[in-house]
Amino acid sequence: MASLGPQVVSAVNEARVSAGIRDWVSRRPRLGGDLLKLMPIAGDTLLAALSFTLIGQLQQDGEYSWLKDALYVLMLVLALFLHEMYGGVKQRRTSELITALVGSLGLTLLMIAPVTYVMPGIANGFSLLALVAVQFLLLLSWRSLLERGVIPHFGRQRVLIVGAGSRARRIREALQQKGTVIFEVIGCTADREEESASDSFRRVGASRDLAGLVQREQIDHVVVAQDNSRNVFPAADLLQLKQSGVAVSEGEYMYERLMGKLLTDYVRPSVLIFASSPMHHTLQIWTKNAIDFIVALLLLIVTLPVTITVAILIKLTSRGPIIYKQQRVGLGGKVFTIYKFRSMCSDAEKDGVRWAATNDSRVTPVGRFMRRARIDELPQLINVLKGDMSMVGPRPERPQFVDQLKRSIPFYDLRHTMRPGLSGWAQVRYRYGSSIEDAQEKLRYDLYYIKNYSLFLDLTILLETTKVVIFGWGAR
């Protein structure tokens, strides 16, 4: 072999490594990420529909029509969503799984109750009890099989991280926090000893030998997370691995995918500059504005009894105006007036503007209830009708805070490239902010929303907001 010359030997070795990788990939049964996301909702929907067929055959009463069945199944899927059964594949304990299913089925019965008055005959007493019992057994069996059998054996991927610095550490933490069911971190590559991020982070070798490491460690997924360009970037090996069927991802993309926010400590300005801006898609923005107007108008009409009741309670229990007006920064940095039900005492800011705090003494008893149920935000529907706000977008901040945050946080002004929202991605994914650190963390979610904006993401946020309102998470 040596007589053939170093270039020929190198080519032969590369061919062997490539063949070994392709052989490993072809023998390794794996499920794609999109399929993993689809399987829970598809399985739940099919089993819920199957339960109607089983009960219909047992009862043979002919009461069920496809429309009534579809309404029930839709409400059951919504209830499962509200109980976080679609927030990523997890391995729950049996007790957690039973609690989530019982809660979801109970919520479904509450939501379907008003429908039975309009469309009677969805189920009589006995068949409804049998239906719920069958659905519980089917869903419990399916979810147990999915989370303990299918995903660990067919969905889990062995991950190698290229890099061993602080960026690689953040990626590993995200994988261990959100992706343990699907991803197994095998280790990292490091080209200098001082790059090692921690003693527990296994160093499998140098990045210049990436193809050989992937074959030896039987890696399914390579994540590139080097701190700087001075490190050896194995471009040829990465191309070879990708052609052989090994998944290759950029670290920041993997972090976004898992955490739902940008890794702003390492984000390059070009990532945001060249991202597709929703402001360039006129039809999409017109559609969003039309949906905002229709939804806001309908909500104002539907919540009118609540609005009147709250207004009376505020007037009777504390001195001051019912509606509280405040200056906020909106699209393009323009300042506008926001409307809220007053939830604090009338002299809450006599000592100056400050962040709201946990168990804030300035909040009235009625205001505390309103904040927990998010009722104090209802007058902002008027802002949506006026065009100052959208139903979904980054939450608007006060001018005094914005001036301070722009000086302290890079990219903060990018929040104002979209119309502020009544709810937002940061609101449903992060707690109530009360400091510069909280604002910086919420900015990561806001930038993720701006970078990945779509009408489907808006719908997801609205559904998540419903969950927040029902369970009262994040309110102050």
Coordinates of C-alpha atoms in Angstrom, one line a residue, residues 53-374:
T53 CA -66.1 3.4 16.0
L54 CA -65.6 0.9 18.8
I55 CA -68.3 2.4 21.0
G56 CA -70.7 2.8 18.1
Q57 CA -70.3 -0.9 17.3
L58 CA -70.9 -1.8 21.0
Q59 CA -73.9 0.3 21.4
Q60 CA -75.2 0.1 17.8
D61 CA -77.4 3.1 18.5
G62 CA -76.5 5.1 15.3
E63 CA -76.2 8.3 17.3
Y64 CA -72.9 9.4 15.9
S65 CA -72.3 11.5 12.8
W66 CA -68.9 12.3 11.4
L67 CA -69.4 16.0 12.2
K68 CA -70.1 15.4 15.9
D69 CA -67.2 13.0 16.1
A70 CA -64.9 15.4 14.5
L71 CA -65.9 18.2 16.9
Y72 CA -65.2 16.0 19.9
V73 CA -61.8 14.8 18.5
L74 CA -60.8 18.4 17.8
M75 CA -61.6 19.4 21.3
L76 CA -59.7 16.4 22.7
V77 CA -56.6 17.3 20.7
L78 CA -56.9 20.9 21.9
A79 CA -57.1 19.7 25.5
L80 CA -54.1 17.5 25.0
F81 CA -52.2 20.5 23.6
L82 CA -53.2 22.6 26.6
H83 CA -51.8 19.9 28.9
E84 CA -48.4 20.1 27.0
M85 CA -48.7 16.7 25.3
Y86 CA -47.4 18.2 22.0
G87 CA -44.6 20.4 23.3
G88 CA -41.8 18.0 22.1
V89 CA -41.4 14.3 22.7
K90 CA -40.8 13.5 26.3
Q91 CA -40.4 10.5 28.5
R92 CA -43.0 11.0 31.3
R93 CA -43.5 8.9 34.4
T94 CA -46.6 6.8 34.3
S95 CA -48.2 8.9 37.0
E96 CA -47.5 12.1 34.9
L97 CA -48.9 10.5 31.8
I98 CA -52.1 9.4 33.7
T99 CA -52.5 12.9 35.2
A100 CA -52.2 14.6 31.8
L101 CA -54.6 12.2 30.1
V102 CA -57.2 12.5 32.9
G103 CA -57.0 16.3 32.8
S104 CA -57.3 16.4 29.0
L105 CA -60.3 14.1 28.9
G106 CA -62.0 16.1 31.7
L107 CA -61.3 19.4 29.9
T108 CA -62.7 17.8 26.7
L109 CA -66.0 17.0 28.5
L110 CA -66.3 20.5 29.8
M111 CA -65.7 22.0 26.4
I112 CA -68.1 19.6 24.7
A113 CA -70.9 20.2 27.2
P114 CA -72.2 23.4 25.6
V115 CA -72.1 21.8 22.2
T116 CA -74.5 19.0 23.3
Y117 CA -77.2 21.6 23.7
V118 CA -76.8 22.8 20.1
M119 CA -76.1 19.4 18.6
P120 CA -77.6 16.8 20.9
G121 CA -76.8 13.2 20.5
I122 CA -73.0 13.2 20.7
A123 CA -73.3 10.6 23.4
N124 CA -75.8 9.4 26.1
G125 CA -74.6 8.9 29.6
F126 CA -73.5 5.3 29.4
S127 CA -71.8 5.5 26.0
L128 CA -70.0 8.7 27.0
L129 CA -68.6 7.0 30.0
A130 CA -67.5 4.0 27.9
L131 CA -66.1 6.4 25.3
V132 CA -63.9 8.2 27.8
A133 CA -62.7 4.9 29.3
V134 CA -61.8 3.5 25.9
Q135 CA -60.0 6.7 24.9
F136 CA -58.1 6.7 28.2
L137 CA -56.9 3.1 27.7
L138 CA -56.0 3.6 24.0
L139 CA -54.1 6.9 24.6
L140 CA -52.3 5.5 27.7
S141 CA -51.1 2.5 25.8
W142 CA -50.1 4.5 22.7
R143 CA -48.2 7.2 24.6
S144 CA -46.4 4.6 26.7
L145 CA -45.4 2.7 23.6
L146 CA -44.3 5.9 21.8
E147 CA -42.3 7.4 24.7
R148 CA -40.7 4.3 26.1
G149 CA -40.4 2.1 23.0
V150 CA -40.5 3.8 19.6
I151 CA -38.6 7.0 20.4
P152 CA -35.7 5.5 22.4
H153 CA -35.1 2.6 19.9
F154 CA -35.9 4.3 16.5
G155 CA -35.7 8.0 17.1
R156 CA -32.6 8.6 19.3
Q157 CA -29.5 10.0 17.5
R158 CA -25.9 9.8 18.7
V159 CA -24.5 13.4 18.5
L160 CA -21.0 14.6 18.2
I161 CA -20.3 18.3 18.8
V162 CA -17.5 19.9 16.8
G163 CA -15.9 22.3 19.3
A164 CA -15.4 22.3 23.0
G165 CA -15.6 26.0 24.0
S166 CA -18.3 28.0 25.6
R167 CA -20.6 27.9 22.6
A168 CA -20.3 24.1 22.5
R169 CA -21.2 24.0 26.2
R170 CA -24.3 26.0 25.6
I171 CA -25.4 23.7 22.8
R172 CA -24.7 20.6 24.9
E173 CA -26.8 22.1 27.8
A174 CA -29.7 22.7 25.3
L175 CA -29.4 19.1 24.1
Q176 CA -29.4 17.8 27.6
Q177 CA -32.3 20.1 28.7
K178 CA -34.7 19.7 25.8
G179 CA -33.5 16.8 23.6
T180 CA -32.5 13.9 25.9
V181 CA -35.3 11.7 24.4
I182 CA -34.1 12.2 20.8
F183 CA -30.4 13.1 21.2
E184 CA -27.6 11.4 23.0
V185 CA -24.4 13.6 23.3
I186 CA -21.4 11.3 22.8
G187 CA -18.7 14.0 23.2
C188 CA -16.9 16.8 21.4
T189 CA -13.9 17.4 19.2
A190 CA -11.2 19.8 20.4
D191 CA -8.0 21.0 18.7
R192 CA -6.4 22.6 21.7
E193 CA -6.4 21.3 25.3
E194 CA -7.5 24.7 26.7
E195 CA -10.7 24.5 24.6
S196 CA -12.1 21.8 26.9
A197 CA -15.3 23.4 28.4
S198 CA -15.6 21.1 31.4
D199 CA -14.2 17.8 32.7
S200 CA -17.5 16.0 32.1
F201 CA -17.5 17.0 28.4
R202 CA -15.8 14.0 26.7
R203 CA -13.2 14.8 24.2
V204 CA -13.2 12.1 21.5
G205 CA -10.4 13.5 19.3
A206 CA -9.4 16.3 17.0
S207 CA -11.8 17.8 14.4
R208 CA -9.3 17.2 11.6
D209 CA -10.1 13.5 12.0
L210 CA -13.9 14.1 12.0
A211 CA -14.8 11.4 9.5
G212 CA -12.9 8.7 11.3
L213 CA -14.4 9.8 14.7
V214 CA -17.9 9.6 13.2
Q215 CA -17.3 6.0 12.0
R216 CA -15.6 4.9 15.2
E217 CA -18.3 6.4 17.5
Q218 CA -21.2 5.5 15.2
I219 CA -22.4 9.1 15.1
D220 CA -25.8 10.0 13.5
H221 CA -25.7 13.8 13.9
V222 CA -22.8 16.3 13.8
V223 CA -23.3 19.7 15.4
V224 CA -20.8 22.4 14.5
A225 CA -20.3 24.8 17.5
Q226 CA -16.7 26.1 17.3
D227 CA -16.0 29.4 19.1
N228 CA -13.9 31.1 16.4
S229 CA -12.7 30.6 12.9
R230 CA -9.1 30.0 14.1
N231 CA -10.1 26.5 14.9
V232 CA -9.7 23.8 12.3
F233 CA -12.9 23.8 10.3
P234 CA -13.3 20.3 8.7
A235 CA -15.2 21.4 5.6
A236 CA -14.2 18.4 3.5
D237 CA -15.2 15.9 6.2
L238 CA -18.5 17.7 6.8
L239 CA -19.4 17.5 3.1
Q240 CA -18.4 13.8 3.0
L241 CA -20.5 13.0 6.0
K242 CA -23.5 14.9 4.7
Q243 CA -23.3 12.9 1.4
S244 CA -23.0 9.7 3.3
G245 CA -26.3 10.4 5.1
V246 CA -25.1 11.8 8.5
A247 CA -27.1 14.8 9.6
V248 CA -25.0 18.0 10.0
S249 CA -26.3 21.1 11.8
E250 CA -25.0 24.5 12.8
G251 CA -24.9 25.0 16.5
E252 CA -27.0 28.1 16.5
Y253 CA -29.7 26.4 14.4
M254 CA -29.8 23.4 16.8
Y255 CA -30.1 25.8 19.8
E256 CA -33.0 27.6 18.1
R257 CA -34.7 24.4 17.3
L258 CA -34.5 23.1 20.8
M259 CA -35.0 26.2 22.9
G260 CA -37.2 28.4 20.7
K261 CA -34.9 31.4 21.1
L262 CA -31.8 32.9 19.6
L263 CA -28.3 32.3 21.1
T264 CA -27.7 36.1 21.1
D265 CA -24.3 35.8 22.9
Y266 CA -22.9 34.3 19.7
V267 CA -25.3 35.4 16.9
R268 CA -23.7 37.2 14.0
P269 CA -25.4 40.4 12.7
S270 CA -25.5 38.8 9.2
V271 CA -27.9 36.1 10.6
L272 CA -30.5 38.8 11.4
I273 CA -29.6 41.1 8.4
F274 CA -30.2 38.4 5.8
A275 CA -33.1 36.7 7.6
S276 CA -36.4 36.9 5.6
S277 CA -38.3 39.8 7.1
P278 CA -42.1 39.7 7.3
M279 CA -42.1 43.4 6.4
H280 CA -41.2 42.3 2.9
H281 CA -44.2 40.0 2.4
T282 CA -47.0 42.5 1.8
L283 CA -49.7 39.9 1.4
Q284 CA -48.7 38.1 4.6
I285 CA -48.8 41.4 6.6
W286 CA -52.2 42.3 5.1
T287 CA -53.5 38.9 6.1
K288 CA -52.1 39.4 9.6
N289 CA -53.7 42.8 9.9
A290 CA -57.1 41.6 8.7
I291 CA -57.0 38.7 11.2
D292 CA -56.0 41.0 14.0
F293 CA -59.0 43.3 13.3
I294 CA -61.5 40.5 13.0
V295 CA -60.3 38.7 16.1
A296 CA -60.0 41.9 18.2
L297 CA -63.6 42.9 17.3
L298 CA -65.0 39.5 18.1
L299 CA -63.2 39.3 21.4
L300 CA -64.4 42.8 22.4
I301 CA -68.0 41.7 21.7
V302 CA -67.7 38.3 23.4
T303 CA -66.0 39.8 26.5
L304 CA -68.3 42.7 26.9
P305 CA -70.1 41.3 30.0
V306 CA -66.6 40.6 31.6
T307 CA -65.5 44.2 30.7
I308 CA -68.6 45.8 32.3
T309 CA -68.3 43.6 35.5
V310 CA -64.6 44.4 35.9
A311 CA -65.2 48.1 35.4
I312 CA -67.8 48.1 38.2
L313 CA -65.5 46.2 40.5
I314 CA -62.6 48.6 39.9
K315 CA -64.7 51.6 40.6
L316 CA -66.2 50.1 43.8
T317 CA -63.0 48.8 45.3
S318 CA -60.4 51.6 44.7
R319 CA -60.1 55.3 43.9
G320 CA -58.9 56.4 40.5
P321 CA -59.8 55.9 36.8
I322 CA -61.0 52.5 35.5
I323 CA -58.8 52.7 32.4
Y324 CA -55.1 53.3 32.9
K325 CA -53.2 55.0 30.0
Q326 CA -49.5 54.5 29.5
Q327 CA -46.9 55.4 26.9
R328 CA -45.3 52.5 25.1
V329 CA -42.8 52.2 22.2
G330 CA -44.3 50.6 19.0
L331 CA -43.5 49.9 15.4
G332 CA -40.4 51.8 14.2
G333 CA -39.8 53.3 17.7
K334 CA -43.0 55.3 17.5
V335 CA -44.5 56.1 21.0
F336 CA -48.3 55.4 21.4
T337 CA -50.8 55.3 24.2
I338 CA -51.7 51.8 25.5
Y339 CA -55.0 51.1 27.4
K340 CA -55.3 48.7 30.4
F341 CA -57.7 48.2 33.2
R342 CA -56.1 49.8 36.3
S343 CA -54.7 47.0 38.5
M344 CA -52.6 49.2 40.8
C345 CA -53.4 52.0 43.3
S346 CA -53.8 55.4 41.7
D347 CA -50.5 56.7 43.2
A348 CA -48.4 53.6 42.2
E349 CA -45.7 55.7 40.5
K350 CA -45.4 58.6 42.9
D351 CA -41.8 57.6 43.5
G352 CA -41.0 57.2 39.8
V353 CA -41.2 54.5 37.1
R354 CA -40.0 51.0 38.1
W355 CA -40.4 47.4 37.1
A356 CA -43.4 45.4 38.4
A357 CA -42.3 42.8 41.1
T358 CA -43.6 39.5 42.4
N359 CA -46.4 40.2 44.9
D360 CA -46.1 43.9 44.2
S361 CA -47.7 45.9 47.1
R362 CA -49.0 48.5 44.6
V363 CA -51.4 45.9 43.1
T364 CA -55.0 46.1 44.3
P365 CA -56.9 42.8 45.3
V366 CA -59.1 43.1 42.2
G367 CA -56.0 44.0 40.2
R368 CA -54.2 40.8 41.4
F369 CA -57.1 38.7 40.1
M370 CA -57.2 40.6 36.8
R371 CA -53.5 40.1 36.3
R372 CA -53.6 36.4 37.0
A373 CA -56.5 36.0 34.5
R374 CA -54.9 38.5 32.1

